[in-house]
Amino acid sequence: EMADGVVVTTPRLQEVYGGVVVPNGIPSTYLDISRPKNELITVGYVGHVATHPDDLQVTHGAVNQALASTKGLSRFLALADQKILVNLGIREREPHGWLPGVHLTKYAEFVSQLDIGIVPLTMEPFNQAKSWLKALEYASLGVAPVVSPTYDNMRMVEAGAAVATHGPGDW
């Protein structure tokens, strides 16, 4: 009642709150960032474990299994707290790493170090209303996104984006 208008980022949010959908986007400067050539296949996650305590578990250890299957030719990097390694079932061993945070001006540079970026989400109403922002960030930086099939992530796939989707038991 106090607002003249409401702007939301997804059609799912519009269903609940009304208003106008203005999809999330990324700065055009992301498209100019060159990706480094990694010696190891670099899989990563840029999220916040405290606000998504159950999301990582939908992988059911598949990330660790995939890393182990490369026999030392891959690594995992995270922009999160160290708990992520536990939540994903990744054994704490080199060459895996994590950073508790980076300055906003260095965020895209950090993400561009990844070859594969994961966006595991539980299939609850909150996550179903989330935008495709994380997958869009990955894709715009040349990082292959592997995502849970939330509503907006599926819209991105339907729009022709090269995104791998995995359901709760498929990781």
mmCIF file with all atom_site columns, N, CA, C and O in Angstrom, residues 39-43 62-76 93 95-96 116:
data_model
loop_
_atom_site.group_PDB
_atom_site.id
_atom_site.type_symbol
_atom_site.label_atom_id
_atom_site.label_alt_id
_atom_site.label_comp_id
_atom_site.label_asym_id
_atom_site.label_entity_id
_atom_site.label_seq_id
_atom_site.pdbx_PDB_ins_code
_atom_site.Cartn_x
_atom_site.Cartn_y
_atom_site.Cartn_z
_atom_site.occupancy
_atom_site.B_iso_or_equiv
_atom_site.pdbx_formal_charge
_atom_site.auth_seq_id
_atom_site.auth_comp_id
_atom_site.auth_asym_id
_atom_site.auth_atom_id
_atom_site.pdbx_PDB_model_num
ATOM 1  N N  . GLU A 1 39  ? 45.398 -25.156 -15.626 1.00 0.00 ? 39  GLU A N  1
ATOM 2  C CA . GLU A 1 39  ? 46.117 -26.425 -15.757 1.00 0.00 ? 39  GLU A CA 1
ATOM 3  C C  . GLU A 1 39  ? 45.213 -27.576 -15.338 1.00 0.00 ? 39  GLU A C  1
ATOM 4  O O  . GLU A 1 39  ? 45.329 -28.678 -15.857 1.00 0.00 ? 39  GLU A O  1
ATOM 5  N N  . LEU A 1 40  ? 44.342 -27.323 -14.381 1.00 0.00 ? 40  LEU A N  1
ATOM 6  C CA . LEU A 1 40  ? 43.401 -28.332 -13.890 1.00 0.00 ? 40  LEU A CA 1
ATOM 7  C C  . LEU A 1 40  ? 41.983 -27.903 -14.235 1.00 0.00 ? 40  LEU A C  1
ATOM 8  O O  . LEU A 1 40  ? 41.684 -26.711 -14.257 1.00 0.00 ? 40  LEU A O  1
ATOM 9  N N  . ILE A 1 41  ? 41.106 -28.856 -14.491 1.00 0.00 ? 41  ILE A N  1
ATOM 10 C CA . ILE A 1 41  ? 39.688 -28.541 -14.665 1.00 0.00 ? 41  ILE A CA 1
ATOM 11 C C  . ILE A 1 41  ? 39.215 -27.956 -13.348 1.00 0.00 ? 41  ILE A C  1
ATOM 12 O O  . ILE A 1 41  ? 39.365 -28.585 -12.293 1.00 0.00 ? 41  ILE A O  1
ATOM 13 N N  . THR A 1 42  ? 38.660 -26.761 -13.405 1.00 0.00 ? 42  THR A N  1
ATOM 14 C CA . THR A 1 42  ? 38.297 -26.060 -12.177 1.00 0.00 ? 42  THR A CA 1
ATOM 15 C C  . THR A 1 42  ? 36.781 -25.966 -12.057 1.00 0.00 ? 42  THR A C  1
ATOM 16 O O  . THR A 1 42  ? 36.123 -25.319 -12.855 1.00 0.00 ? 42  THR A O  1
ATOM 17 N N  . VAL A 1 43  ? 36.266 -26.661 -11.051 1.00 0.00 ? 43  VAL A N  1
ATOM 18 C CA . VAL A 1 43  ? 34.840 -26.656 -10.733 1.00 0.00 ? 43  VAL A CA 1
ATOM 19 C C  . VAL A 1 43  ? 34.671 -25.728 -9.542  1.00 0.00 ? 43  VAL A C  1
ATOM 20 O O  . VAL A 1 43  ? 35.512 -25.713 -8.641  1.00 0.00 ? 43  VAL A O  1
ATOM 21 N N  . ALA A 1 62  ? 28.086 -36.026 -5.534  1.00 0.00 ? 62  ALA A N  1
ATOM 22 C CA . ALA A 1 62  ? 28.477 -36.181 -6.942  1.00 0.00 ? 62  ALA A CA 1
ATOM 23 C C  . ALA A 1 62  ? 29.650 -35.279 -7.331  1.00 0.00 ? 62  ALA A C  1
ATOM 24 O O  . ALA A 1 62  ? 30.458 -35.651 -8.184  1.00 0.00 ? 62  ALA A O  1
ATOM 25 N N  . VAL A 1 63  ? 29.753 -34.105 -6.719  1.00 0.00 ? 63  VAL A N  1
ATOM 26 C CA . VAL A 1 63  ? 30.860 -33.211 -7.059  1.00 0.00 ? 63  VAL A CA 1
ATOM 27 C C  . VAL A 1 63  ? 32.173 -33.863 -6.653  1.00 0.00 ? 63  VAL A C  1
ATOM 28 O O  . VAL A 1 63  ? 33.128 -33.913 -7.431  1.00 0.00 ? 63  VAL A O  1
ATOM 29 N N  . ASN A 1 64  ? 32.224 -34.403 -5.432  1.00 0.00 ? 64  ASN A N  1
ATOM 30 C CA . ASN A 1 64  ? 33.439 -35.088 -4.984  1.00 0.00 ? 64  ASN A CA 1
ATOM 31 C C  . ASN A 1 64  ? 33.739 -36.291 -5.872  1.00 0.00 ? 64  ASN A C  1
ATOM 32 O O  . ASN A 1 64  ? 34.886 -36.529 -6.245  1.00 0.00 ? 64  ASN A O  1
ATOM 33 N N  . GLN A 1 65  ? 32.706 -37.051 -6.239  1.00 0.00 ? 65  GLN A N  1
ATOM 34 C CA . GLN A 1 65  ? 32.912 -38.214 -7.117  1.00 0.00 ? 65  GLN A CA 1
ATOM 35 C C  . GLN A 1 65  ? 33.476 -37.792 -8.465  1.00 0.00 ? 65  GLN A C  1
ATOM 36 O O  . GLN A 1 65  ? 34.383 -38.439 -9.002  1.00 0.00 ? 65  GLN A O  1
ATOM 37 N N  . ALA A 1 66  ? 32.940 -36.713 -9.026  1.00 0.00 ? 66  ALA A N  1
ATOM 38 C CA . ALA A 1 66  ? 33.430 -36.227 -10.325 1.00 0.00 ? 66  ALA A CA 1
ATOM 39 C C  . ALA A 1 66  ? 34.882 -35.773 -10.217 1.00 0.00 ? 66  ALA A C  1
ATOM 40 O O  . ALA A 1 66  ? 35.704 -36.084 -11.089 1.00 0.00 ? 66  ALA A O  1
ATOM 41 N N  . LEU A 1 67  ? 35.202 -35.052 -9.151  1.00 0.00 ? 67  LEU A N  1
ATOM 42 C CA . LEU A 1 67  ? 36.578 -34.594 -8.965  1.00 0.00 ? 67  LEU A CA 1
ATOM 43 C C  . LEU A 1 67  ? 37.520 -35.782 -8.802  1.00 0.00 ? 67  LEU A C  1
ATOM 44 O O  . LEU A 1 67  ? 38.588 -35.827 -9.421  1.00 0.00 ? 67  LEU A O  1
ATOM 45 N N  . ALA A 1 68  ? 37.119 -36.754 -7.990  1.00 0.00 ? 68  ALA A N  1
ATOM 46 C CA . ALA A 1 68  ? 37.959 -37.928 -7.759  1.00 0.00 ? 68  ALA A CA 1
ATOM 47 C C  . ALA A 1 68  ? 38.160 -38.737 -9.033  1.00 0.00 ? 68  ALA A C  1
ATOM 48 O O  . ALA A 1 68  ? 39.232 -39.308 -9.260  1.00 0.00 ? 68  ALA A O  1
ATOM 49 N N  . SER A 1 69  ? 37.155 -38.773 -9.888  1.00 0.00 ? 69  SER A N  1
ATOM 50 C CA . SER A 1 69  ? 37.255 -39.580 -11.112 1.00 0.00 ? 69  SER A CA 1
ATOM 51 C C  . SER A 1 69  ? 38.266 -39.020 -12.106 1.00 0.00 ? 69  SER A C  1
ATOM 52 O O  . SER A 1 69  ? 38.700 -39.728 -13.010 1.00 0.00 ? 69  SER A O  1
ATOM 53 N N  . THR A 1 70  ? 38.648 -37.749 -11.950 1.00 0.00 ? 70  THR A N  1
ATOM 54 C CA . THR A 1 70  ? 39.626 -37.166 -12.870 1.00 0.00 ? 70  THR A CA 1
ATOM 55 C C  . THR A 1 70  ? 41.059 -37.476 -12.457 1.00 0.00 ? 70  THR A C  1
ATOM 56 O O  . THR A 1 70  ? 41.993 -37.080 -13.148 1.00 0.00 ? 70  THR A O  1
ATOM 57 N N  . LYS A 1 71  ? 41.208 -38.156 -11.334 1.00 0.00 ? 71  LYS A N  1
ATOM 58 C CA . LYS A 1 71  ? 42.519 -38.605 -10.849 1.00 0.00 ? 71  LYS A CA 1
ATOM 59 C C  . LYS A 1 71  ? 43.569 -37.488 -10.816 1.00 0.00 ? 71  LYS A C  1
ATOM 60 O O  . LYS A 1 71  ? 44.632 -37.578 -11.422 1.00 0.00 ? 71  LYS A O  1
ATOM 61 N N  . GLY A 1 72  ? 43.210 -36.409 -10.127 1.00 0.00 ? 72  GLY A N  1
ATOM 62 C CA . GLY A 1 72  ? 44.150 -35.311 -9.937  1.00 0.00 ? 72  GLY A CA 1
ATOM 63 C C  . GLY A 1 72  ? 44.168 -34.266 -11.038 1.00 0.00 ? 72  GLY A C  1
ATOM 64 O O  . GLY A 1 72  ? 44.998 -33.358 -11.003 1.00 0.00 ? 72  GLY A O  1
ATOM 65 N N  . LEU A 1 73  ? 43.283 -34.384 -12.015 1.00 0.00 ? 73  LEU A N  1
ATOM 66 C CA . LEU A 1 73  ? 43.267 -33.413 -13.109 1.00 0.00 ? 73  LEU A CA 1
ATOM 67 C C  . LEU A 1 73  ? 42.243 -32.301 -12.895 1.00 0.00 ? 73  LEU A C  1
ATOM 68 O O  . LEU A 1 73  ? 41.982 -31.513 -13.795 1.00 0.00 ? 73  LEU A O  1
ATOM 69 N N  . SER A 1 74  ? 41.653 -32.250 -11.697 1.00 0.00 ? 74  SER A N  1
ATOM 70 C CA . SER A 1 74  ? 40.650 -31.225 -11.411 1.00 0.00 ? 74  SER A CA 1
ATOM 71 C C  . SER A 1 74  ? 40.837 -30.689 -10.006 1.00 0.00 ? 74  SER A C  1
ATOM 72 O O  . SER A 1 74  ? 41.516 -31.287 -9.176  1.00 0.00 ? 74  SER A O  1
ATOM 73 N N  . ARG A 1 75  ? 40.173 -29.577 -9.778  1.00 0.00 ? 75  ARG A N  1
ATOM 74 C CA . ARG A 1 75  ? 40.183 -28.967 -8.448  1.00 0.00 ? 75  ARG A CA 1
ATOM 75 C C  . ARG A 1 75  ? 38.842 -28.281 -8.232  1.00 0.00 ? 75  ARG A C  1
ATOM 76 O O  . ARG A 1 75  ? 38.093 -28.053 -9.179  1.00 0.00 ? 75  ARG A O  1
ATOM 77 N N  . PHE A 1 76  ? 38.571 -27.927 -6.985  1.00 0.00 ? 76  PHE A N  1
ATOM 78 C CA . PHE A 1 76  ? 37.344 -27.234 -6.626  1.00 0.00 ? 76  PHE A CA 1
ATOM 79 C C  . PHE A 1 76  ? 37.714 -25.920 -5.967  1.00 0.00 ? 76  PHE A C  1
ATOM 80 O O  . PHE A 1 76  ? 38.555 -25.880 -5.071  1.00 0.00 ? 76  PHE A O  1
ATOM 81 N N  . ARG A 1 93  ? 41.572 -31.692 0.673   1.00 0.00 ? 93  ARG A N  1
ATOM 82 C CA . ARG A 1 93  ? 42.901 -32.004 0.205   1.00 0.00 ? 93  ARG A CA 1
ATOM 83 C C  . ARG A 1 93  ? 43.234 -31.029 -0.911  1.00 0.00 ? 93  ARG A C  1
ATOM 84 O O  . ARG A 1 93  ? 42.373 -30.467 -1.536  1.00 0.00 ? 93  ARG A O  1
ATOM 85 N N  . PRO A 1 95  ? 44.195 -29.928 -4.539  1.00 0.00 ? 95  PRO A N  1
ATOM 86 C CA . PRO A 1 95  ? 44.390 -28.497 -4.721  1.00 0.00 ? 95  PRO A CA 1
ATOM 87 C C  . PRO A 1 95  ? 43.118 -27.686 -4.508  1.00 0.00 ? 95  PRO A C  1
ATOM 88 O O  . PRO A 1 95  ? 42.985 -26.614 -5.064  1.00 0.00 ? 95  PRO A O  1
ATOM 89 N N  . HIS A 1 96  ? 42.154 -28.201 -3.737  1.00 0.00 ? 96  HIS A N  1
ATOM 90 C CA . HIS A 1 96  ? 40.911 -27.471 -3.524  1.00 0.00 ? 96  HIS A CA 1
ATOM 91 C C  . HIS A 1 96  ? 41.167 -26.217 -2.697  1.00 0.00 ? 96  HIS A C  1
ATOM 92 O O  . HIS A 1 96  ? 42.090 -26.173 -1.900  1.00 0.00 ? 96  HIS A O  1
ATOM 93 N N  . ILE A 1 116 ? 33.739 -24.872 -14.742 1.00 0.00 ? 116 ILE A N  1
ATOM 94 C CA . ILE A 1 116 ? 32.366 -25.325 -14.502 1.00 0.00 ? 116 ILE A CA 1
ATOM 95 C C  . ILE A 1 116 ? 31.891 -24.684 -13.207 1.00 0.00 ? 116 ILE A C  1
ATOM 96 O O  . ILE A 1 116 ? 32.587 -24.740 -12.188 1.00 0.00 ? 116 ILE A O  1
#
